[in-house]
Amino acid sequence: MEKAQNNYIWDYFKDIEGLRKHRLSTLKNGVNDMRESSERYVPVTLPSLPFKDGEFDILLSAHFLFMYADRLDYQFHI
């Protein structure tokens, strides 16, 4: 982040340290939720999912495009 900090507008997070604290807090909350409500999570390996077509109206993943770029090409996303 140090090298890329000029690429961001620091209105919501005032600095890198504020962003770091927020991300760590979010990570801890997510881990706690997974421990407390493990039945709500379904471990899978993309691109195969154990759900029927049309079972969901929408699926959101914040890092999907970046995390699977080595396995899922442009045509997949189209």
PDB file of N, CA, C and O in Angstrom, residues 41-76:
ATOM      1  N   TYR A  41     -21.868 -21.611   5.809  1.00  0.00           N
ATOM      2  CA  TYR A  41     -20.775 -21.550   4.840  1.00  0.00           C
ATOM      3  C   TYR A  41     -20.646 -22.880   4.112  1.00  0.00           C
ATOM      4  O   TYR A  41     -20.740 -23.941   4.715  1.00  0.00           O
ATOM      5  N   VAL A  42     -20.438 -22.801   2.802  1.00  0.00           N
ATOM      6  CA  VAL A  42     -20.300 -23.998   1.979  1.00  0.00           C
ATOM      7  C   VAL A  42     -18.935 -23.939   1.302  1.00  0.00           C
ATOM      8  O   VAL A  42     -18.728 -23.135   0.391  1.00  0.00           O
ATOM      9  N   PRO A  43     -18.002 -24.776   1.745  1.00  0.00           N
ATOM     10  CA  PRO A  43     -16.680 -24.755   1.101  1.00  0.00           C
ATOM     11  C   PRO A  43     -16.747 -25.394  -0.290  1.00  0.00           C
ATOM     12  O   PRO A  43     -17.286 -26.488  -0.447  1.00  0.00           O
ATOM     13  N   VAL A  44     -16.258 -24.682  -1.274  1.00  0.00           N
ATOM     14  CA  VAL A  44     -16.282 -25.171  -2.656  1.00  0.00           C
ATOM     15  C   VAL A  44     -14.990 -24.753  -3.350  1.00  0.00           C
ATOM     16  O   VAL A  44     -14.243 -23.912  -2.856  1.00  0.00           O
ATOM     17  N   THR A  45     -14.759 -25.326  -4.507  1.00  0.00           N
ATOM     18  CA  THR A  45     -13.653 -24.926  -5.364  1.00  0.00           C
ATOM     19  C   THR A  45     -14.243 -24.488  -6.688  1.00  0.00           C
ATOM     20  O   THR A  45     -14.919 -25.281  -7.353  1.00  0.00           O
ATOM     21  N   LEU A  46     -14.040 -23.242  -7.030  1.00  0.00           N
ATOM     22  CA  LEU A  46     -14.554 -22.720  -8.293  1.00  0.00           C
ATOM     23  C   LEU A  46     -13.833 -23.351  -9.463  1.00  0.00           C
ATOM     24  O   LEU A  46     -12.685 -23.735  -9.332  1.00  0.00           O
ATOM     25  N   PRO A  47     -14.468 -23.489 -10.600  1.00  0.00           N
ATOM     26  CA  PRO A  47     -15.738 -22.898 -10.970  1.00  0.00           C
ATOM     27  C   PRO A  47     -16.945 -23.803 -10.720  1.00  0.00           C
ATOM     28  O   PRO A  47     -18.062 -23.419 -11.017  1.00  0.00           O
ATOM     29  N   SER A  48     -16.755 -24.997 -10.174  1.00  0.00           N
ATOM     30  CA  SER A  48     -17.888 -25.904  -9.938  1.00  0.00           C
ATOM     31  C   SER A  48     -18.538 -25.614  -8.598  1.00  0.00           C
ATOM     32  O   SER A  48     -17.878 -25.631  -7.568  1.00  0.00           O
ATOM     33  N   LEU A  49     -19.831 -25.356  -8.613  1.00  0.00           N
ATOM     34  CA  LEU A  49     -20.567 -25.070  -7.383  1.00  0.00           C
ATOM     35  C   LEU A  49     -21.673 -26.104  -7.201  1.00  0.00           C
ATOM     36  O   LEU A  49     -22.271 -26.550  -8.173  1.00  0.00           O
ATOM     37  N   PRO A  50     -21.977 -26.472  -5.952  1.00  0.00           N
ATOM     38  CA  PRO A  50     -22.990 -27.488  -5.690  1.00  0.00           C
ATOM     39  C   PRO A  50     -24.413 -26.929  -5.634  1.00  0.00           C
ATOM     40  O   PRO A  50     -25.218 -27.332  -4.804  1.00  0.00           O
ATOM     41  N   PHE A  51     -24.722 -25.996  -6.516  1.00  0.00           N
ATOM     42  CA  PHE A  51     -26.046 -25.370  -6.527  1.00  0.00           C
ATOM     43  C   PHE A  51     -26.663 -25.510  -7.908  1.00  0.00           C
ATOM     44  O   PHE A  51     -25.961 -25.598  -8.911  1.00  0.00           O
ATOM     45  N   LYS A  52     -27.966 -25.500  -7.960  1.00  0.00           N
ATOM     46  CA  LYS A  52     -28.679 -25.596  -9.237  1.00  0.00           C
ATOM     47  C   LYS A  52     -28.660 -24.242  -9.942  1.00  0.00           C
ATOM     48  O   LYS A  52     -28.617 -23.201  -9.299  1.00  0.00           O
ATOM     49  N   ASP A  53     -28.731 -24.267 -11.261  1.00  0.00           N
ATOM     50  CA  ASP A  53     -28.862 -23.027 -12.029  1.00  0.00           C
ATOM     51  C   ASP A  53     -30.110 -22.290 -11.563  1.00  0.00           C
ATOM     52  O   ASP A  53     -31.161 -22.891 -11.364  1.00  0.00           O
ATOM     53  N   GLY A  54     -29.999 -21.002 -11.364  1.00  0.00           N
ATOM     54  CA  GLY A  54     -31.126 -20.187 -10.957  1.00  0.00           C
ATOM     55  C   GLY A  54     -31.480 -20.278  -9.481  1.00  0.00           C
ATOM     56  O   GLY A  54     -32.466 -19.700  -9.046  1.00  0.00           O
ATOM     57  N   GLU A  55     -30.674 -20.983  -8.697  1.00  0.00           N
ATOM     58  CA  GLU A  55     -30.968 -21.121  -7.268  1.00  0.00           C
ATOM     59  C   GLU A  55     -30.815 -19.796  -6.525  1.00  0.00           C
ATOM     60  O   GLU A  55     -31.467 -19.563  -5.511  1.00  0.00           O
ATOM     61  N   PHE A  56     -29.983 -18.926  -7.054  1.00  0.00           N
ATOM     62  CA  PHE A  56     -29.777 -17.603  -6.466  1.00  0.00           C
ATOM     63  C   PHE A  56     -30.044 -16.534  -7.517  1.00  0.00           C
ATOM     64  O   PHE A  56     -29.799 -16.739  -8.707  1.00  0.00           O
ATOM     65  N   ASP A  57     -30.513 -15.395  -7.074  1.00  0.00           N
ATOM     66  CA  ASP A  57     -30.691 -14.266  -7.981  1.00  0.00           C
ATOM     67  C   ASP A  57     -29.360 -13.596  -8.281  1.00  0.00           C
ATOM     68  O   ASP A  57     -29.128 -13.110  -9.377  1.00  0.00           O
ATOM     69  N   ILE A  58     -28.486 -13.546  -7.278  1.00  0.00           N
ATOM     70  CA  ILE A  58     -27.200 -12.886  -7.446  1.00  0.00           C
ATOM     71  C   ILE A  58     -26.188 -13.458  -6.462  1.00  0.00           C
ATOM     72  O   ILE A  58     -26.550 -13.910  -5.380  1.00  0.00           O
ATOM     73  N   LEU A  59     -24.946 -13.463  -6.874  1.00  0.00           N
ATOM     74  CA  LEU A  59     -23.854 -13.884  -6.015  1.00  0.00           C
ATOM     75  C   LEU A  59     -22.799 -12.796  -6.085  1.00  0.00           C
ATOM     76  O   LEU A  59     -22.435 -12.360  -7.179  1.00  0.00           O
ATOM     77  N   LEU A  60     -22.334 -12.344  -4.945  1.00  0.00           N
ATOM     78  CA  LEU A  60     -21.330 -11.284  -4.905  1.00  0.00           C
ATOM     79  C   LEU A  60     -20.035 -11.806  -4.302  1.00  0.00           C
ATOM     80  O   LEU A  60     -20.047 -12.512  -3.302  1.00  0.00           O
ATOM     81  N   SER A  61     -18.933 -11.447  -4.911  1.00  0.00           N
ATOM     82  CA  SER A  61     -17.612 -11.783  -4.388  1.00  0.00           C
ATOM     83  C   SER A  61     -16.688 -10.610  -4.672  1.00  0.00           C
ATOM     84  O   SER A  61     -16.424 -10.278  -5.824  1.00  0.00           O
ATOM     85  N   ALA A  62     -16.201  -9.996  -3.630  1.00  0.00           N
ATOM     86  CA  ALA A  62     -15.403  -8.789  -3.775  1.00  0.00           C
ATOM     87  C   ALA A  62     -14.112  -9.008  -4.555  1.00  0.00           C
ATOM     88  O   ALA A  62     -13.666  -8.140  -5.283  1.00  0.00           O
ATOM     89  N   HIS A  63     -13.529 -10.165  -4.426  1.00  0.00           N
ATOM     90  CA  HIS A  63     -12.224 -10.385  -5.045  1.00  0.00           C
ATOM     91  C   HIS A  63     -12.231 -11.478  -6.117  1.00  0.00           C
ATOM     92  O   HIS A  63     -11.195 -11.960  -6.523  1.00  0.00           O
ATOM     93  N   PHE A  64     -13.400 -11.840  -6.574  1.00  0.00           N
ATOM     94  CA  PHE A  64     -13.529 -12.949  -7.517  1.00  0.00           C
ATOM     95  C   PHE A  64     -12.647 -12.779  -8.751  1.00  0.00           C
ATOM     96  O   PHE A  64     -11.914 -13.681  -9.132  1.00  0.00           O
ATOM     97  N   LEU A  65     -12.713 -11.627  -9.375  1.00  0.00           N
ATOM     98  CA  LEU A  65     -11.959 -11.410 -10.613  1.00  0.00           C
ATOM     99  C   LEU A  65     -10.459 -11.512 -10.403  1.00  0.00           C
ATOM    100  O   LEU A  65      -9.726 -11.927 -11.294  1.00  0.00           O
ATOM    101  N   PHE A  66     -10.007 -11.158  -9.211  1.00  0.00           N
ATOM    102  CA  PHE A  66      -8.578 -11.143  -8.941  1.00  0.00           C
ATOM    103  C   PHE A  66      -8.075 -12.484  -8.414  1.00  0.00           C
ATOM    104  O   PHE A  66      -6.990 -12.928  -8.755  1.00  0.00           O
ATOM    105  N   MET A  67      -8.874 -13.134  -7.594  1.00  0.00           N
ATOM    106  CA  MET A  67      -8.436 -14.367  -6.946  1.00  0.00           C
ATOM    107  C   MET A  67      -8.365 -15.555  -7.906  1.00  0.00           C
ATOM    108  O   MET A  67      -7.614 -16.485  -7.682  1.00  0.00           O
ATOM    109  N   TYR A  68      -9.163 -15.538  -8.964  1.00  0.00           N
ATOM    110  CA  TYR A  68      -9.225 -16.691  -9.850  1.00  0.00           C
ATOM    111  C   TYR A  68      -8.736 -16.388 -11.258  1.00  0.00           C
ATOM    112  O   TYR A  68      -9.000 -17.140 -12.184  1.00  0.00           O
ATOM    113  N   ALA A  69      -8.010 -15.317 -11.425  1.00  0.00           N
ATOM    114  CA  ALA A  69      -7.534 -14.931 -12.756  1.00  0.00           C
ATOM    115  C   ALA A  69      -6.643 -16.003 -13.372  1.00  0.00           C
ATOM    116  O   ALA A  69      -6.607 -16.161 -14.593  1.00  0.00           O
ATOM    117  N   ASP A  70      -5.961 -16.776 -12.557  1.00  0.00           N
ATOM    118  CA  ASP A  70      -5.086 -17.823 -13.080  1.00  0.00           C
ATOM    119  C   ASP A  70      -5.864 -19.069 -13.528  1.00  0.00           C
ATOM    120  O   ASP A  70      -5.330 -19.921 -14.209  1.00  0.00           O
ATOM    121  N   ARG A  71      -7.156 -19.172 -13.138  1.00  0.00           N
ATOM    122  CA  ARG A  71      -7.954 -20.356 -13.451  1.00  0.00           C
ATOM    123  C   ARG A  71      -9.151 -20.078 -14.349  1.00  0.00           C
ATOM    124  O   ARG A  71      -9.637 -20.977 -15.025  1.00  0.00           O
ATOM    125  N   LEU A  72      -9.645 -18.866 -14.310  1.00  0.00           N
ATOM    126  CA  LEU A  72     -10.850 -18.524 -15.067  1.00  0.00           C
ATOM    127  C   LEU A  72     -10.538 -17.375 -16.020  1.00  0.00           C
ATOM    128  O   LEU A  72     -10.189 -16.283 -15.598  1.00  0.00           O
ATOM    129  N   ASP A  73     -10.685 -17.635 -17.295  1.00  0.00           N
ATOM    130  CA  ASP A  73     -10.293 -16.644 -18.298  1.00  0.00           C
ATOM    131  C   ASP A  73     -11.396 -15.614 -18.572  1.00  0.00           C
ATOM    132  O   ASP A  73     -12.484 -15.667 -18.011  1.00  0.00           O
ATOM    133  N   TYR A  74     -11.109 -14.710 -19.456  1.00  0.00           N
ATOM    134  CA  TYR A  74     -12.025 -13.628 -19.815  1.00  0.00           C
ATOM    135  C   TYR A  74     -13.371 -14.162 -20.294  1.00  0.00           C
ATOM    136  O   TYR A  74     -14.411 -13.687 -19.900  1.00  0.00           O
ATOM    137  N   GLN A  75     -13.345 -15.192 -21.123  1.00  0.00           N
ATOM    138  CA  GLN A  75     -14.577 -15.779 -21.667  1.00  0.00           C
ATOM    139  C   GLN A  75     -15.477 -16.312 -20.551  1.00  0.00           C
ATOM    140  O   GLN A  75     -16.688 -16.199 -20.628  1.00  0.00           O
ATOM    141  N   PHE A  76     -14.898 -16.878 -19.512  1.00  0.00           N
ATOM    142  CA  PHE A  76     -15.693 -17.356 -18.386  1.00  0.00           C
ATOM    143  C   PHE A  76     -16.510 -16.229 -17.762  1.00  0.00           C
ATOM    144  O   PHE A  76     -17.683 -16.377 -17.476  1.00  0.00           O
TER     145      PHE A  76
END
